[in-house]
Amino acid sequence: MVSELSEAADGETAAMALKILVAGGFGVGKTTLVGAVSEIRPLRTEELLSEAGQSVDDTEGVDRKTTTTVAMDFGRITIRSGLSLYLFGTPGQDRFWFLWDELSQGALGAVVLADTRRLEDCFPAVDYFEHRRIPFVVAVNCFAHARTYGAQDVSRALDLDRGTPVVLCDARDRDSGKEVLIRLVEYAGRMHTARLLDSVG
């Protein structure tokens, strides 16, 4: 859950960091969210979409997308002196999912970004975190011209476990992204505390 880090990304010493994953389908806004909230210039591993990938990357609904994450995105937010959030954006395409197991090691929790125009694209991420008992919130990225659905509608459509938070957000907006992360940290904290109490009960 909590990683001991000897050195932060910019060379400053940090005593502790909480690791958070940002996951979801192809083109849902993971890179945008990490970039919007990170206090440092985010590390990105993006490559141009190529003709070779057209047969495996479903770009319907995101036809203006020209790049894709091939390893991860990385950003950081300092909560207070000695405590930071480290954000790892996961690649969205199936062929890069082998990286998820490595990235999820020691994670406090995850944000699953969803696009209601392509809601089925976040099913694999929801299943992944549910099966590994990693706390997560679903953040519905409210794209322009997309039909608006309420949190309860999305929760039912995804068949989420009871209590899993669903929040509406704008991945481009720093304050909106920070609110999503706050909800995740609060929820993950409650889940980890409950599990700890169950283990000693």
C-alpha atoms as a PDB file:
ATOM      1  CA  MET A   1       0.000   0.000   0.000  1.00  0.00           C
ATOM      2  CA  VAL A   2       2.662   2.497   0.999  1.00  0.00           C
ATOM      3  CA  SER A   3       6.054   2.624  -0.658  1.00  0.00           C
ATOM      4  CA  GLU A   4       9.208   3.820   1.031  1.00  0.00           C
ATOM      5  CA  LEU A   5      11.085   6.010  -1.410  1.00  0.00           C
ATOM      6  CA  SER A   6      14.619   7.199  -0.961  1.00  0.00           C
ATOM      7  CA  GLU A   7      14.345   9.888  -3.574  1.00  0.00           C
ATOM      8  CA  ALA A   8      11.501  11.765  -5.267  1.00  0.00           C
ATOM      9  CA  ALA A   9      11.324  12.424  -8.978  1.00  0.00           C
ATOM     10  CA  ASP A  10      12.968  15.843  -8.746  1.00  0.00           C
ATOM     11  CA  GLY A  11      15.730  14.760  -6.376  1.00  0.00           C
ATOM     12  CA  GLU A  12      14.073  15.866  -3.147  1.00  0.00           C
ATOM     13  CA  THR A  13      13.948  13.337  -0.341  1.00  0.00           C
ATOM     14  CA  ALA A  14      10.498  11.909   0.421  1.00  0.00           C
ATOM     15  CA  ALA A  15       9.750   9.649   3.364  1.00  0.00           C
ATOM     16  CA  MET A  16       6.623   8.048   1.954  1.00  0.00           C
ATOM     17  CA  ALA A  17       4.507   7.932  -1.166  1.00  0.00           C
ATOM     18  CA  LEU A  18       1.086   6.533  -1.986  1.00  0.00           C
ATOM     19  CA  LYS A  19       0.958   4.811  -5.344  1.00  0.00           C
ATOM     20  CA  ILE A  20      -2.194   5.281  -7.415  1.00  0.00           C
ATOM     21  CA  LEU A  21      -3.014   3.787 -10.801  1.00  0.00           C
ATOM     22  CA  VAL A  22      -5.058   5.559 -13.454  1.00  0.00           C
ATOM     23  CA  ALA A  23      -6.635   2.954 -15.728  1.00  0.00           C
ATOM     24  CA  GLY A  24      -9.382   2.594 -18.312  1.00  0.00           C
ATOM     25  CA  GLY A  25      -9.975   2.003 -21.975  1.00  0.00           C
ATOM     26  CA  PHE A  26      -8.156   3.320 -25.001  1.00  0.00           C
ATOM     27  CA  GLY A  27      -8.518   7.105 -25.453  1.00  0.00           C
ATOM     28  CA  VAL A  28     -10.513   7.701 -22.275  1.00  0.00           C
ATOM     29  CA  GLY A  29      -8.260  10.474 -20.897  1.00  0.00           C
ATOM     30  CA  LYS A  30      -5.725   8.765 -18.629  1.00  0.00           C
ATOM     31  CA  THR A  31      -2.737  10.732 -19.933  1.00  0.00           C
ATOM     32  CA  THR A  32      -4.779  13.939 -19.773  1.00  0.00           C
ATOM     33  CA  LEU A  33      -5.760  13.352 -16.123  1.00  0.00           C
ATOM     34  CA  VAL A  34      -2.207  12.598 -14.995  1.00  0.00           C
ATOM     35  CA  GLY A  35      -0.918  15.668 -16.818  1.00  0.00           C
ATOM     36  CA  ALA A  36      -3.641  17.924 -15.410  1.00  0.00           C
ATOM     37  CA  VAL A  37      -3.020  17.117 -11.746  1.00  0.00           C
ATOM     38  CA  SER A  38       0.744  16.490 -11.684  1.00  0.00           C
ATOM     39  CA  GLU A  39       2.878  19.183 -10.061  1.00  0.00           C
ATOM     40  CA  ILE A  40       5.885  18.036 -12.090  1.00  0.00           C
ATOM     41  CA  ARG A  41       6.174  17.710 -15.825  1.00  0.00           C
ATOM     42  CA  PRO A  42       4.660  14.257 -16.338  1.00  0.00           C
ATOM     43  CA  LEU A  43       6.709  11.441 -17.781  1.00  0.00           C
ATOM     44  CA  ARG A  44       4.917  10.109 -20.849  1.00  0.00           C
ATOM     45  CA  THR A  45       5.634   7.111 -23.058  1.00  0.00           C
ATOM     46  CA  GLU A  46       3.462   8.003 -26.009  1.00  0.00           C
ATOM     47  CA  GLU A  47       3.929   6.921 -29.599  1.00  0.00           C
ATOM     48  CA  LEU A  48       2.101   7.941 -32.749  1.00  0.00           C
ATOM     49  CA  LEU A  49      -0.712   5.637 -33.807  1.00  0.00           C
ATOM     50  CA  SER A  50       0.363   3.710 -36.880  1.00  0.00           C
ATOM     51  CA  GLU A  51      -1.341   1.843 -39.698  1.00  0.00           C
ATOM     52  CA  ALA A  52       0.005  -1.385 -38.181  1.00  0.00           C
ATOM     53  CA  GLY A  53      -2.121  -0.808 -35.079  1.00  0.00           C
ATOM     54  CA  GLN A  54      -5.369  -0.082 -36.912  1.00  0.00           C
ATOM     55  CA  SER A  55      -6.403  -3.730 -36.860  1.00  0.00           C
ATOM     56  CA  VAL A  56      -6.048  -3.986 -33.054  1.00  0.00           C
ATOM     57  CA  ASP A  57      -6.810  -0.466 -31.743  1.00  0.00           C
ATOM     58  CA  ASP A  58     -10.498   0.446 -31.786  1.00  0.00           C
ATOM     59  CA  THR A  59     -10.515   4.189 -32.463  1.00  0.00           C
ATOM     60  CA  GLU A  60     -14.279   4.503 -32.956  1.00  0.00           C
ATOM     61  CA  GLY A  61     -15.407   7.565 -31.014  1.00  0.00           C
ATOM     62  CA  VAL A  62     -11.823   8.795 -30.529  1.00  0.00           C
ATOM     63  CA  ASP A  63     -10.923   9.272 -34.182  1.00  0.00           C
ATOM     64  CA  ARG A  64      -9.007  12.489 -33.432  1.00  0.00           C
ATOM     65  CA  LYS A  65      -6.565  10.610 -31.203  1.00  0.00           C
ATOM     66  CA  THR A  66      -3.099  10.520 -32.784  1.00  0.00           C
ATOM     67  CA  THR A  67      -0.911   9.043 -30.004  1.00  0.00           C
ATOM     68  CA  THR A  68      -1.116   6.209 -27.501  1.00  0.00           C
ATOM     69  CA  THR A  69       0.615   5.291 -24.228  1.00  0.00           C
ATOM     70  CA  VAL A  70       2.841   2.234 -24.701  1.00  0.00           C
ATOM     71  CA  ALA A  71       4.225   1.798 -21.172  1.00  0.00           C
ATOM     72  CA  MET A  72       2.919   4.259 -18.591  1.00  0.00           C
ATOM     73  CA  ASP A  73       2.402   7.886 -17.644  1.00  0.00           C
ATOM     74  CA  PHE A  74       3.902   9.156 -14.400  1.00  0.00           C
ATOM     75  CA  GLY A  75       3.064  12.213 -12.309  1.00  0.00           C
ATOM     76  CA  ARG A  76       3.362  13.395  -8.718  1.00  0.00           C
ATOM     77  CA  ILE A  77       1.417  15.483  -6.223  1.00  0.00           C
ATOM     78  CA  THR A  78       2.798  16.489  -2.819  1.00  0.00           C
ATOM     79  CA  ILE A  79       0.183  16.205  -0.076  1.00  0.00           C
ATOM     80  CA  ARG A  80       2.426  17.554   2.669  1.00  0.00           C
ATOM     81  CA  SER A  81       6.097  17.487   3.561  1.00  0.00           C
ATOM     82  CA  GLY A  82       7.254  13.876   3.355  1.00  0.00           C
ATOM     83  CA  LEU A  83       4.048  12.541   1.775  1.00  0.00           C
ATOM     84  CA  SER A  84       3.304  12.418  -1.954  1.00  0.00           C
ATOM     85  CA  LEU A  85       0.920  10.748  -4.362  1.00  0.00           C
ATOM     86  CA  TYR A  86       2.630   8.999  -7.259  1.00  0.00           C
ATOM     87  CA  LEU A  87       0.348   8.538 -10.255  1.00  0.00           C
ATOM     88  CA  PHE A  88       0.884   5.773 -12.803  1.00  0.00           C
ATOM     89  CA  GLY A  89      -1.279   5.885 -15.910  1.00  0.00           C
ATOM     90  CA  THR A  90      -1.660   2.429 -17.449  1.00  0.00           C
ATOM     91  CA  PRO A  91      -1.765   1.689 -21.185  1.00  0.00           C
ATOM     92  CA  GLY A  92      -5.285   1.078 -22.464  1.00  0.00           C
ATOM     93  CA  GLN A  93      -4.808  -1.498 -25.218  1.00  0.00           C
ATOM     94  CA  ASP A  94      -5.056  -5.232 -24.586  1.00  0.00           C
ATOM     95  CA  ARG A  95      -1.569  -5.953 -25.903  1.00  0.00           C
ATOM     96  CA  PHE A  96       0.046  -3.855 -23.149  1.00  0.00           C
ATOM     97  CA  TRP A  97      -1.874  -5.351 -20.212  1.00  0.00           C
ATOM     98  CA  PHE A  98       1.098  -7.470 -19.181  1.00  0.00           C
ATOM     99  CA  LEU A  99       2.442  -4.232 -17.661  1.00  0.00           C
ATOM    100  CA  TRP A 100      -0.512  -3.898 -15.292  1.00  0.00           C
ATOM    101  CA  ASP A 101       0.689  -6.573 -12.857  1.00  0.00           C
ATOM    102  CA  GLU A 102       4.006  -4.770 -12.459  1.00  0.00           C
ATOM    103  CA  LEU A 103       2.422  -1.332 -12.111  1.00  0.00           C
ATOM    104  CA  SER A 104      -0.177  -2.503  -9.576  1.00  0.00           C
ATOM    105  CA  GLN A 105       2.422  -3.856  -7.117  1.00  0.00           C
ATOM    106  CA  GLY A 106       2.038  -1.874  -3.881  1.00  0.00           C
ATOM    107  CA  ALA A 107      -0.743   0.380  -5.162  1.00  0.00           C
ATOM    108  CA  LEU A 108      -3.051   2.020  -2.623  1.00  0.00           C
ATOM    109  CA  GLY A 109      -5.844   2.037  -5.177  1.00  0.00           C
ATOM    110  CA  ALA A 110      -6.880   2.967  -8.684  1.00  0.00           C
ATOM    111  CA  VAL A 111      -8.971   5.383 -10.692  1.00  0.00           C
ATOM    112  CA  VAL A 112     -10.868   3.718 -13.529  1.00  0.00           C
ATOM    113  CA  LEU A 113     -11.697   6.388 -16.097  1.00  0.00           C
ATOM    114  CA  ALA A 114     -14.874   5.761 -18.078  1.00  0.00           C
ATOM    115  CA  ASP A 115     -16.369   7.272 -21.223  1.00  0.00           C
ATOM    116  CA  THR A 116     -20.141   6.710 -21.404  1.00  0.00           C
ATOM    117  CA  ARG A 117     -19.901   6.550 -25.222  1.00  0.00           C
ATOM    118  CA  ARG A 118     -17.659   3.483 -24.868  1.00  0.00           C
ATOM    119  CA  LEU A 119     -18.541   2.258 -21.372  1.00  0.00           C
ATOM    120  CA  GLU A 120     -17.689  -1.369 -22.185  1.00  0.00           C
ATOM    121  CA  ASP A 121     -14.037  -0.348 -22.627  1.00  0.00           C
ATOM    122  CA  CYS A 122     -13.586   0.007 -18.863  1.00  0.00           C
ATOM    123  CA  PHE A 123     -14.989  -3.474 -18.039  1.00  0.00           C
ATOM    124  CA  PRO A 124     -11.533  -5.123 -18.120  1.00  0.00           C
ATOM    125  CA  ALA A 125     -10.091  -2.551 -15.682  1.00  0.00           C
ATOM    126  CA  VAL A 126     -13.059  -2.946 -13.315  1.00  0.00           C
ATOM    127  CA  ASP A 127     -12.686  -6.746 -13.415  1.00  0.00           C
ATOM    128  CA  TYR A 128      -8.918  -6.505 -12.905  1.00  0.00           C
ATOM    129  CA  PHE A 129      -9.145  -4.450  -9.709  1.00  0.00           C
ATOM    130  CA  GLU A 130     -12.171  -6.301  -8.316  1.00  0.00           C
ATOM    131  CA  HIS A 131     -10.446  -9.699  -8.691  1.00  0.00           C
ATOM    132  CA  ARG A 132      -7.266  -8.409  -7.027  1.00  0.00           C
ATOM    133  CA  ARG A 133      -9.198  -6.600  -4.276  1.00  0.00           C
ATOM    134  CA  ILE A 134      -7.512  -3.293  -5.125  1.00  0.00           C
ATOM    135  CA  PRO A 135      -9.796  -0.410  -4.068  1.00  0.00           C
ATOM    136  CA  PHE A 136     -10.884   1.764  -6.986  1.00  0.00           C
ATOM    137  CA  VAL A 137     -13.267   4.530  -7.948  1.00  0.00           C
ATOM    138  CA  VAL A 138     -14.888   4.942 -11.345  1.00  0.00           C
ATOM    139  CA  ALA A 139     -14.444   8.466 -12.706  1.00  0.00           C
ATOM    140  CA  VAL A 140     -16.734   9.270 -15.626  1.00  0.00           C
ATOM    141  CA  ASN A 141     -14.884  11.652 -17.927  1.00  0.00           C
ATOM    142  CA  CYS A 142     -17.589  14.020 -19.172  1.00  0.00           C
ATOM    143  CA  PHE A 143     -16.764  14.554 -22.840  1.00  0.00           C
ATOM    144  CA  ALA A 144     -18.471  17.320 -24.816  1.00  0.00           C
ATOM    145  CA  HIS A 145     -21.510  16.165 -26.811  1.00  0.00           C
ATOM    146  CA  ALA A 146     -21.685  12.883 -24.867  1.00  0.00           C
ATOM    147  CA  ARG A 147     -24.975  11.959 -23.193  1.00  0.00           C
ATOM    148  CA  THR A 148     -24.879  12.617 -19.456  1.00  0.00           C
ATOM    149  CA  TYR A 149     -25.634   9.740 -17.079  1.00  0.00           C
ATOM    150  CA  GLY A 150     -25.887   9.841 -13.298  1.00  0.00           C
ATOM    151  CA  ALA A 151     -23.498   8.010 -10.986  1.00  0.00           C
ATOM    152  CA  GLN A 152     -26.159   5.425 -10.078  1.00  0.00           C
ATOM    153  CA  ASP A 153     -26.846   4.681 -13.759  1.00  0.00           C
ATOM    154  CA  VAL A 154     -23.134   4.075 -14.408  1.00  0.00           C
ATOM    155  CA  SER A 155     -22.796   1.942 -11.284  1.00  0.00           C
ATOM    156  CA  ARG A 156     -25.675  -0.293 -12.402  1.00  0.00           C
ATOM    157  CA  ALA A 157     -24.394  -0.515 -15.971  1.00  0.00           C
ATOM    158  CA  LEU A 158     -20.970  -1.659 -14.729  1.00  0.00           C
ATOM    159  CA  ASP A 159     -22.478  -3.968 -12.073  1.00  0.00           C
ATOM    160  CA  LEU A 160     -20.105  -2.526  -9.475  1.00  0.00           C
ATOM    161  CA  ASP A 161     -19.749  -3.964  -5.996  1.00  0.00           C
ATOM    162  CA  ARG A 162     -21.899  -2.094  -3.509  1.00  0.00           C
ATOM    163  CA  GLY A 163     -20.177   1.015  -2.180  1.00  0.00           C
ATOM    164  CA  THR A 164     -17.725   1.446  -5.071  1.00  0.00           C
ATOM    165  CA  PRO A 165     -17.703   5.216  -5.678  1.00  0.00           C
ATOM    166  CA  VAL A 166     -18.642   6.681  -9.062  1.00  0.00           C
ATOM    167  CA  VAL A 167     -17.781  10.335  -9.661  1.00  0.00           C
ATOM    168  CA  LEU A 168     -18.209  12.655 -12.635  1.00  0.00           C
ATOM    169  CA  CYS A 169     -15.124  14.571 -13.716  1.00  0.00           C
ATOM    170  CA  ASP A 170     -13.368  16.581 -16.397  1.00  0.00           C
ATOM    171  CA  ALA A 171      -9.950  14.991 -16.897  1.00  0.00           C
ATOM    172  CA  ARG A 172      -8.592  18.270 -18.279  1.00  0.00           C
ATOM    173  CA  ASP A 173      -9.388  20.208 -15.102  1.00  0.00           C
ATOM    174  CA  ARG A 174      -6.868  20.100 -12.238  1.00  0.00           C
ATOM    175  CA  ASP A 175      -9.413  20.684  -9.453  1.00  0.00           C
ATOM    176  CA  SER A 176     -11.779  18.062 -10.866  1.00  0.00           C
ATOM    177  CA  GLY A 177      -8.933  15.550 -11.078  1.00  0.00           C
ATOM    178  CA  LYS A 178      -7.815  16.309  -7.525  1.00  0.00           C
ATOM    179  CA  GLU A 179     -11.366  15.715  -6.273  1.00  0.00           C
ATOM    180  CA  VAL A 180     -11.323  12.268  -7.891  1.00  0.00           C
ATOM    181  CA  LEU A 181      -8.009  11.445  -6.173  1.00  0.00           C
ATOM    182  CA  ILE A 182      -9.322  12.649  -2.803  1.00  0.00           C
ATOM    183  CA  ARG A 183     -12.361  10.381  -3.143  1.00  0.00           C
ATOM    184  CA  LEU A 184     -10.086   7.455  -3.992  1.00  0.00           C
ATOM    185  CA  VAL A 185      -7.725   8.013  -1.054  1.00  0.00           C
ATOM    186  CA  GLU A 186     -10.674   8.308   1.356  1.00  0.00           C
ATOM    187  CA  TYR A 187     -12.333   5.175  -0.021  1.00  0.00           C
ATOM    188  CA  ALA A 188      -9.111   3.149  -0.092  1.00  0.00           C
ATOM    189  CA  GLY A 189      -8.376   4.197   3.473  1.00  0.00           C
ATOM    190  CA  ARG A 190     -11.783   2.937   4.625  1.00  0.00           C
ATOM    191  CA  MET A 191     -11.338  -0.339   2.731  1.00  0.00           C
ATOM    192  CA  HIS A 192      -7.870  -1.029   4.117  1.00  0.00           C
ATOM    193  CA  THR A 193      -8.990  -0.196   7.669  1.00  0.00           C
ATOM    194  CA  ALA A 194     -11.987  -2.531   7.357  1.00  0.00           C
ATOM    195  CA  ARG A 195      -9.797  -5.362   6.077  1.00  0.00           C
ATOM    196  CA  LEU A 196      -7.310  -4.832   8.882  1.00  0.00           C
ATOM    197  CA  LEU A 197     -10.091  -4.992  11.476  1.00  0.00           C
ATOM    198  CA  ASP A 198     -11.484  -8.138   9.847  1.00  0.00           C
ATOM    199  CA  SER A 199      -8.069  -9.794   9.981  1.00  0.00           C
ATOM    200  CA  VAL A 200      -7.671  -9.218  13.720  1.00  0.00           C
ATOM    201  CA  GLY A 201     -11.335  -9.820  14.592  1.00  0.00           C
END
